[in-house]
CSV table of C-alpha atoms in Angstrom, one decimal:
chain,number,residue,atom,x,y,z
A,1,UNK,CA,93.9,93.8,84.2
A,2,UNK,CA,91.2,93.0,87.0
A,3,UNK,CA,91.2,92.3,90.6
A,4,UNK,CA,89.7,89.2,91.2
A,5,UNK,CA,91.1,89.2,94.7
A,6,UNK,CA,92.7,91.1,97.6
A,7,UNK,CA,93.5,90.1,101.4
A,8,UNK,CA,92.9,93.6,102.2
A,9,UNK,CA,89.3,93.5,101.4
A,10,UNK,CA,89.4,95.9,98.0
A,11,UNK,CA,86.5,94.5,96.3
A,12,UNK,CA,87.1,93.1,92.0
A,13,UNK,CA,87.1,95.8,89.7
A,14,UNK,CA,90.0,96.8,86.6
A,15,UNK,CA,93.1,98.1,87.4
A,16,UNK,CA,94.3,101.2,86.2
A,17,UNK,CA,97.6,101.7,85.5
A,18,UNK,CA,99.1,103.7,88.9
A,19,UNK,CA,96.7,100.8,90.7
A,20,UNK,CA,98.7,97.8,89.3
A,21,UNK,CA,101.9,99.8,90.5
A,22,UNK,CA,100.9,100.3,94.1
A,23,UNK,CA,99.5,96.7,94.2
A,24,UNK,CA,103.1,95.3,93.3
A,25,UNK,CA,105.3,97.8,95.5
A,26,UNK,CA,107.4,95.9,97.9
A,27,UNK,CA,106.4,96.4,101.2
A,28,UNK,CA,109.4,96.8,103.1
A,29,UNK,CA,109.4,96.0,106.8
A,30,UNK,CA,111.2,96.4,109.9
A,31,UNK,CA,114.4,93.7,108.1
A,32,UNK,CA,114.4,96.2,105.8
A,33,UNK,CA,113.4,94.0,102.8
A,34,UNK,CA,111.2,92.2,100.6
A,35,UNK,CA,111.7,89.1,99.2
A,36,UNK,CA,109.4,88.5,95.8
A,37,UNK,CA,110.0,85.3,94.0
A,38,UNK,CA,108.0,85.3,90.7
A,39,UNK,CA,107.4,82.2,87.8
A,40,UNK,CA,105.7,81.3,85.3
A,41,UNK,CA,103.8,78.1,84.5
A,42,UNK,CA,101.4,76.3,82.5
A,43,UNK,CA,98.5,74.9,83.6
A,44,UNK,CA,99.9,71.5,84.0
A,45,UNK,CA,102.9,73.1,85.9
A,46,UNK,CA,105.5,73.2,83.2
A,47,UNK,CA,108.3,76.3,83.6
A,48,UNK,CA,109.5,76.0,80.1
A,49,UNK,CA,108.2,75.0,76.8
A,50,UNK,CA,109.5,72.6,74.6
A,51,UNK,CA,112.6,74.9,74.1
A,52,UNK,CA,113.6,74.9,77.0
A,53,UNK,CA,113.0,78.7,77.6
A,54,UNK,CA,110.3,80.5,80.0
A,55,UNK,CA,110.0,82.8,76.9
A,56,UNK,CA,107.9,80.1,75.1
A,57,UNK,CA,105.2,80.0,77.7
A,58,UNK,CA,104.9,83.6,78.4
A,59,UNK,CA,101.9,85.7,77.4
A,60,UNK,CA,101.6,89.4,76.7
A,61,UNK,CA,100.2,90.6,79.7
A,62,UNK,CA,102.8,88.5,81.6
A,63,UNK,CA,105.7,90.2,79.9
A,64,UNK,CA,104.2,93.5,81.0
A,65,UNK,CA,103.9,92.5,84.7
A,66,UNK,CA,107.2,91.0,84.6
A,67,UNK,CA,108.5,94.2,83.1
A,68,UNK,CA,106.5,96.4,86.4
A,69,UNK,CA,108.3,94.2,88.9
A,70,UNK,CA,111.5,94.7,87.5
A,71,UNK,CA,110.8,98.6,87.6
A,72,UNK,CA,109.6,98.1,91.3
A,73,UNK,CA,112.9,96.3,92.3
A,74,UNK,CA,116.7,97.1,93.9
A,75,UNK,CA,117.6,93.7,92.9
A,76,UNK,CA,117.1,90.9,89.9
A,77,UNK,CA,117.8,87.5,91.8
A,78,UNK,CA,118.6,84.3,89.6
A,79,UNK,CA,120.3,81.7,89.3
A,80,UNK,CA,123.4,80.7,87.4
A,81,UNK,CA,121.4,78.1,85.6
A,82,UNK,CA,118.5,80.4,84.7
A,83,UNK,CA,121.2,83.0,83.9
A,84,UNK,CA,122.7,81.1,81.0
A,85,UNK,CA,119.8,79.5,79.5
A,86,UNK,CA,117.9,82.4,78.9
A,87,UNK,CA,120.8,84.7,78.3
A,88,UNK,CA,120.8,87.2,81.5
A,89,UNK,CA,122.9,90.6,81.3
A,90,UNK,CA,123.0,93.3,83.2
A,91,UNK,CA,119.7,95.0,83.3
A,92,UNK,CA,118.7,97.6,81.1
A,93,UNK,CA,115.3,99.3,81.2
A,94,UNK,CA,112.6,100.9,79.1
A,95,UNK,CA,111.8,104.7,79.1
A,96,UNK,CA,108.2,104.0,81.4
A,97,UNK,CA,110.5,101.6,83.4
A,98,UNK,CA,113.2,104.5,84.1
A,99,UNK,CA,110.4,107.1,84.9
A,100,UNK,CA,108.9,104.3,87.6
A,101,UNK,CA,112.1,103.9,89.5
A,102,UNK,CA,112.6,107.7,89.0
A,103,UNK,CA,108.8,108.7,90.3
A,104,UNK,CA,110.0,106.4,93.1
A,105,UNK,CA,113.1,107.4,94.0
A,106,UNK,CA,114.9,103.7,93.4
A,107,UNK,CA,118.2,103.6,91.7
A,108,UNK,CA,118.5,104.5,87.9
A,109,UNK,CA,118.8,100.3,87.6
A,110,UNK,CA,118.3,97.5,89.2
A,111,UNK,CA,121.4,95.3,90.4
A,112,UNK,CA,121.4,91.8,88.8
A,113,UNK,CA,122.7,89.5,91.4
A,114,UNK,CA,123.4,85.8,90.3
A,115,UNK,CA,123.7,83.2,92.2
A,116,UNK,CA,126.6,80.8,91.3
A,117,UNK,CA,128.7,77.9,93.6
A,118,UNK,CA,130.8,77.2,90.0
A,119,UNK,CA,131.7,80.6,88.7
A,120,UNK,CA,130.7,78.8,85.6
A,121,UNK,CA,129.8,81.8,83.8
A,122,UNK,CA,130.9,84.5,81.0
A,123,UNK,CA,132.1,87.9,82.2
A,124,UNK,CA,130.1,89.4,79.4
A,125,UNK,CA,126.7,89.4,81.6
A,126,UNK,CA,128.3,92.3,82.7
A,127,UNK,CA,127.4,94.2,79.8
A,128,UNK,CA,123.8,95.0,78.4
A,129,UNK,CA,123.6,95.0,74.3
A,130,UNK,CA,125.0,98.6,74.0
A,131,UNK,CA,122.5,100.1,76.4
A,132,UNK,CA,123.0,101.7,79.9
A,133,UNK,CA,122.6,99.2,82.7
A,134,UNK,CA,122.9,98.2,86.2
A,135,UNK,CA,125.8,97.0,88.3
A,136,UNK,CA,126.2,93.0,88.8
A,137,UNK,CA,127.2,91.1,91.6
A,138,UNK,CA,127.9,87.4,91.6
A,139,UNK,CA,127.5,85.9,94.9
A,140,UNK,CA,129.4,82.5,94.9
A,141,UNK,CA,131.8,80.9,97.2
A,142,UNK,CA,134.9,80.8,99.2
A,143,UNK,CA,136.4,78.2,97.3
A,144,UNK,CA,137.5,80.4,93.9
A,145,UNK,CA,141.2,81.4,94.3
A,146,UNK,CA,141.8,85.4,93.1
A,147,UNK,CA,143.1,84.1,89.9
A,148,UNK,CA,139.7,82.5,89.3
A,149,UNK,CA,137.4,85.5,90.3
A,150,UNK,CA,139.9,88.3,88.8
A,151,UNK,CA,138.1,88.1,85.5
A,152,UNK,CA,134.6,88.8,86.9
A,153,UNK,CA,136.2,91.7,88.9
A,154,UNK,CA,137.7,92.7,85.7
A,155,UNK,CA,134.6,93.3,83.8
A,156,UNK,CA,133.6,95.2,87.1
A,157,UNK,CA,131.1,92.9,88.4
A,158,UNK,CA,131.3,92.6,92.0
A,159,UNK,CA,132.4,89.3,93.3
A,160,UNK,CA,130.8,88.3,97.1
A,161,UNK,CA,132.0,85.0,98.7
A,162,UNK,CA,130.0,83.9,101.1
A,163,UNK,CA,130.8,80.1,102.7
A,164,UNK,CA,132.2,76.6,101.6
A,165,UNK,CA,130.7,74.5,98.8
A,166,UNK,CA,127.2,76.7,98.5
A,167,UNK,CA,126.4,80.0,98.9
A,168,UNK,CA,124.9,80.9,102.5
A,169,UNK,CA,121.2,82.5,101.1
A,170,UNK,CA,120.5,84.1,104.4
A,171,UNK,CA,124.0,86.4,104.4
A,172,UNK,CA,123.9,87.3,101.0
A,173,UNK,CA,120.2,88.5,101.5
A,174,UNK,CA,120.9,90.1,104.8
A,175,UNK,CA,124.0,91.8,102.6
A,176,UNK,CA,121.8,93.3,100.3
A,177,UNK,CA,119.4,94.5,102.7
A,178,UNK,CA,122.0,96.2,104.9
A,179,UNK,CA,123.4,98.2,102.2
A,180,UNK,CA,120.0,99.8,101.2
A,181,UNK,CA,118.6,97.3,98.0
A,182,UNK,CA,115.9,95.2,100.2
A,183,UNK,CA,113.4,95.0,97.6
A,184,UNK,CA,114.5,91.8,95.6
A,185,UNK,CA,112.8,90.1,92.7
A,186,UNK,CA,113.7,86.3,92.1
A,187,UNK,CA,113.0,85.0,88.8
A,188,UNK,CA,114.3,81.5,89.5
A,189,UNK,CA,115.4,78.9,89.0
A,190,UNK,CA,113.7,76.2,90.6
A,191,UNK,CA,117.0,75.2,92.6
A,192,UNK,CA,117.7,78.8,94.1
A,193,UNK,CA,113.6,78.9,94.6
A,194,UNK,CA,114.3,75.6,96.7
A,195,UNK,CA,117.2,77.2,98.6
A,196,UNK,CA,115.5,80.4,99.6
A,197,UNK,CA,112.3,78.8,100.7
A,198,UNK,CA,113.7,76.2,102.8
A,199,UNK,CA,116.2,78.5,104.3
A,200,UNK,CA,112.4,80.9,105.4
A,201,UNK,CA,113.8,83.9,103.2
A,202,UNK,CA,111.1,84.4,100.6
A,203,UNK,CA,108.3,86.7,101.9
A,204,UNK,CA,105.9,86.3,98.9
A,205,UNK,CA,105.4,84.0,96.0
A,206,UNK,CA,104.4,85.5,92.5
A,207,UNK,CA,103.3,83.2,90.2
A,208,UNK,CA,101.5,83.5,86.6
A,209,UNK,CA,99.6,80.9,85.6
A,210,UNK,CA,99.9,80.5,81.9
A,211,UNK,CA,96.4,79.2,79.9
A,212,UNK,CA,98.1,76.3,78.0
A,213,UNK,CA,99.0,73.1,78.5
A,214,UNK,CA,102.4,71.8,76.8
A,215,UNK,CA,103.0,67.8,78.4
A,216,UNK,CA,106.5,67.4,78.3
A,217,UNK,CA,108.7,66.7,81.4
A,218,UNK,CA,110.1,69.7,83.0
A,219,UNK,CA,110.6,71.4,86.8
A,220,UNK,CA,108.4,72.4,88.8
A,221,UNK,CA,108.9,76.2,90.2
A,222,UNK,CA,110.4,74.6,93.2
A,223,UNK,CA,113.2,71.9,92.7
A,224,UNK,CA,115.3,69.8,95.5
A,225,UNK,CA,114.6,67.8,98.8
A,226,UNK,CA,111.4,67.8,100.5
A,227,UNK,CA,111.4,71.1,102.4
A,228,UNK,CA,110.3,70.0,106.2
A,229,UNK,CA,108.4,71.4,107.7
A,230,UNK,CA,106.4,72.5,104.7
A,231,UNK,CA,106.8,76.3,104.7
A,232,UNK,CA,103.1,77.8,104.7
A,233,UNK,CA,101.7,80.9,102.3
A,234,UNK,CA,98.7,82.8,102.2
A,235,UNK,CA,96.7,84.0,99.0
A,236,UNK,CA,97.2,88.0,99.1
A,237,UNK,CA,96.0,89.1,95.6
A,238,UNK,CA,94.9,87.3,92.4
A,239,UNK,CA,94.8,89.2,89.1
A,240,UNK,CA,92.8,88.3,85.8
A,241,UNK,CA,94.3,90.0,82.5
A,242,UNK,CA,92.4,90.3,79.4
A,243,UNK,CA,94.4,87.6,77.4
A,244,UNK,CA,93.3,84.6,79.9
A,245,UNK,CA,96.6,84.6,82.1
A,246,UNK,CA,95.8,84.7,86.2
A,247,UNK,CA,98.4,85.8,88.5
A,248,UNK,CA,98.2,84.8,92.0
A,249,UNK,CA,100.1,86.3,94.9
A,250,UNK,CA,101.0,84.3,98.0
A,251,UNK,CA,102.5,85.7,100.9
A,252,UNK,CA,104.4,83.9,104.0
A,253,UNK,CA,102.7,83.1,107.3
């Protein structure tokens, strides 16, 4: 991997491995968080390939920075949507992963925290495939009666409700901050990406830029109403991997 590009005025030159780490830390501030959306997308700014899936655009190195953020993180952000299409369960984590959080003093896991108004999910996501893994919360609304969220709370996910007919983005990041887990990785979708930028909460912008084109109609990263006024970001770091794929890093302000 090679630095192309950093606001702080480190000049291009490879990456080693503890380099890429510190580059992708979350810089927690005075809130007490860090808000890191990250996507992936083609170069003719497709999030999916023909299947559907983020999987089928995804390159090596990209699955290995994705992999390094989710080490780096308190909390894995998505949507319901995202959640179901490309089959989200609690996370589990790889040996280097474990040894990252570890080195770093974060939880043993990450807490995946979905995003749902419905509940229109399956109680399994609590679970990994027979592997240790991190809590869940599900942060949906006051609208579910207990009979409708006593299934979630039976497979011991954790069930916030937070406002009427959507979920208020602000208090459920302000939640996870106050109780210690500020450093948050969203990995969409597009609809959730909309939310959290038009309510001012997303800090920095992650985005790999896939070197393939795949037509199609699809989303774009960010999907809903024109967000007004447009909300402003900064180029902080841009990355070249040896496999073609470019990662850029924007940051708010």
């Amino acid at each position: 991997m090679r630095l192309l590009y950093d606001e702080s005025g480190r000049p291009p030159k490879s990456l080693t491995g503890p380099e890429l780490e510190q580059l992708y830390v979350h810089p927690v501030g005075p809130q007490g968080r860090w808000l890191r959306t990250n996507f992936v997308t083609t170069l003719d700014g497709s999030i999916y390939g023909p299947d559907g899936r983020s999987g089928s655009i995804n390159t090596e190195s990209d699955h290995q920075l994705f992999a390094l953020q989710r080490a780096l993180a308190d909390v894995i952000l998505v949507g319901a949507g995202t959640a179901r299409v490309e089959g989200y369960r609690a996370a589990d984590l790889a040996p280097w992963q474990r040894e990252v959080r570890e080195r770093r003093g974060l939880a043993a896991f990450p807490t995946l925290v979905i995003v749902t108004a419905t509940l229109d999910l399956d109680p399994v996501i609590a679970r990994a495939d027979g592997a240790a893994s991190g809590p869940v919360i599900i942060a949906t609304t006051d609208d579910h009666d207990a009979a409708r969220v006593a299934p979630f709370r039976q497979a011991g996910i954790d069930v916030w409700q937070l406002g009427h007919g959507a979920v208020r983005l602000a208090e459920l990041v302000d939640r996870l901050a106050g109780q210690g887990t500020g450093r948050i990785l969203c990995e969409g979708g597009p609809r959730l990406h909309h939310g959290l930028i038009a309510a001012g909460l997303v800090d920095e912008l992650a985005i790999t830029l896939a070197p393939t084109v795949v037509g199609g109609e699809a989303p774009r990263t960010v999907h809903g109403d024109w967000i007004a006024p447009a909300q402003g970001f900064r180029p902080d770091k841009v990355l070249l991997a040896d496999d073609q794929t470019l990662f850029l890093s924007y940051v708010a302000g």
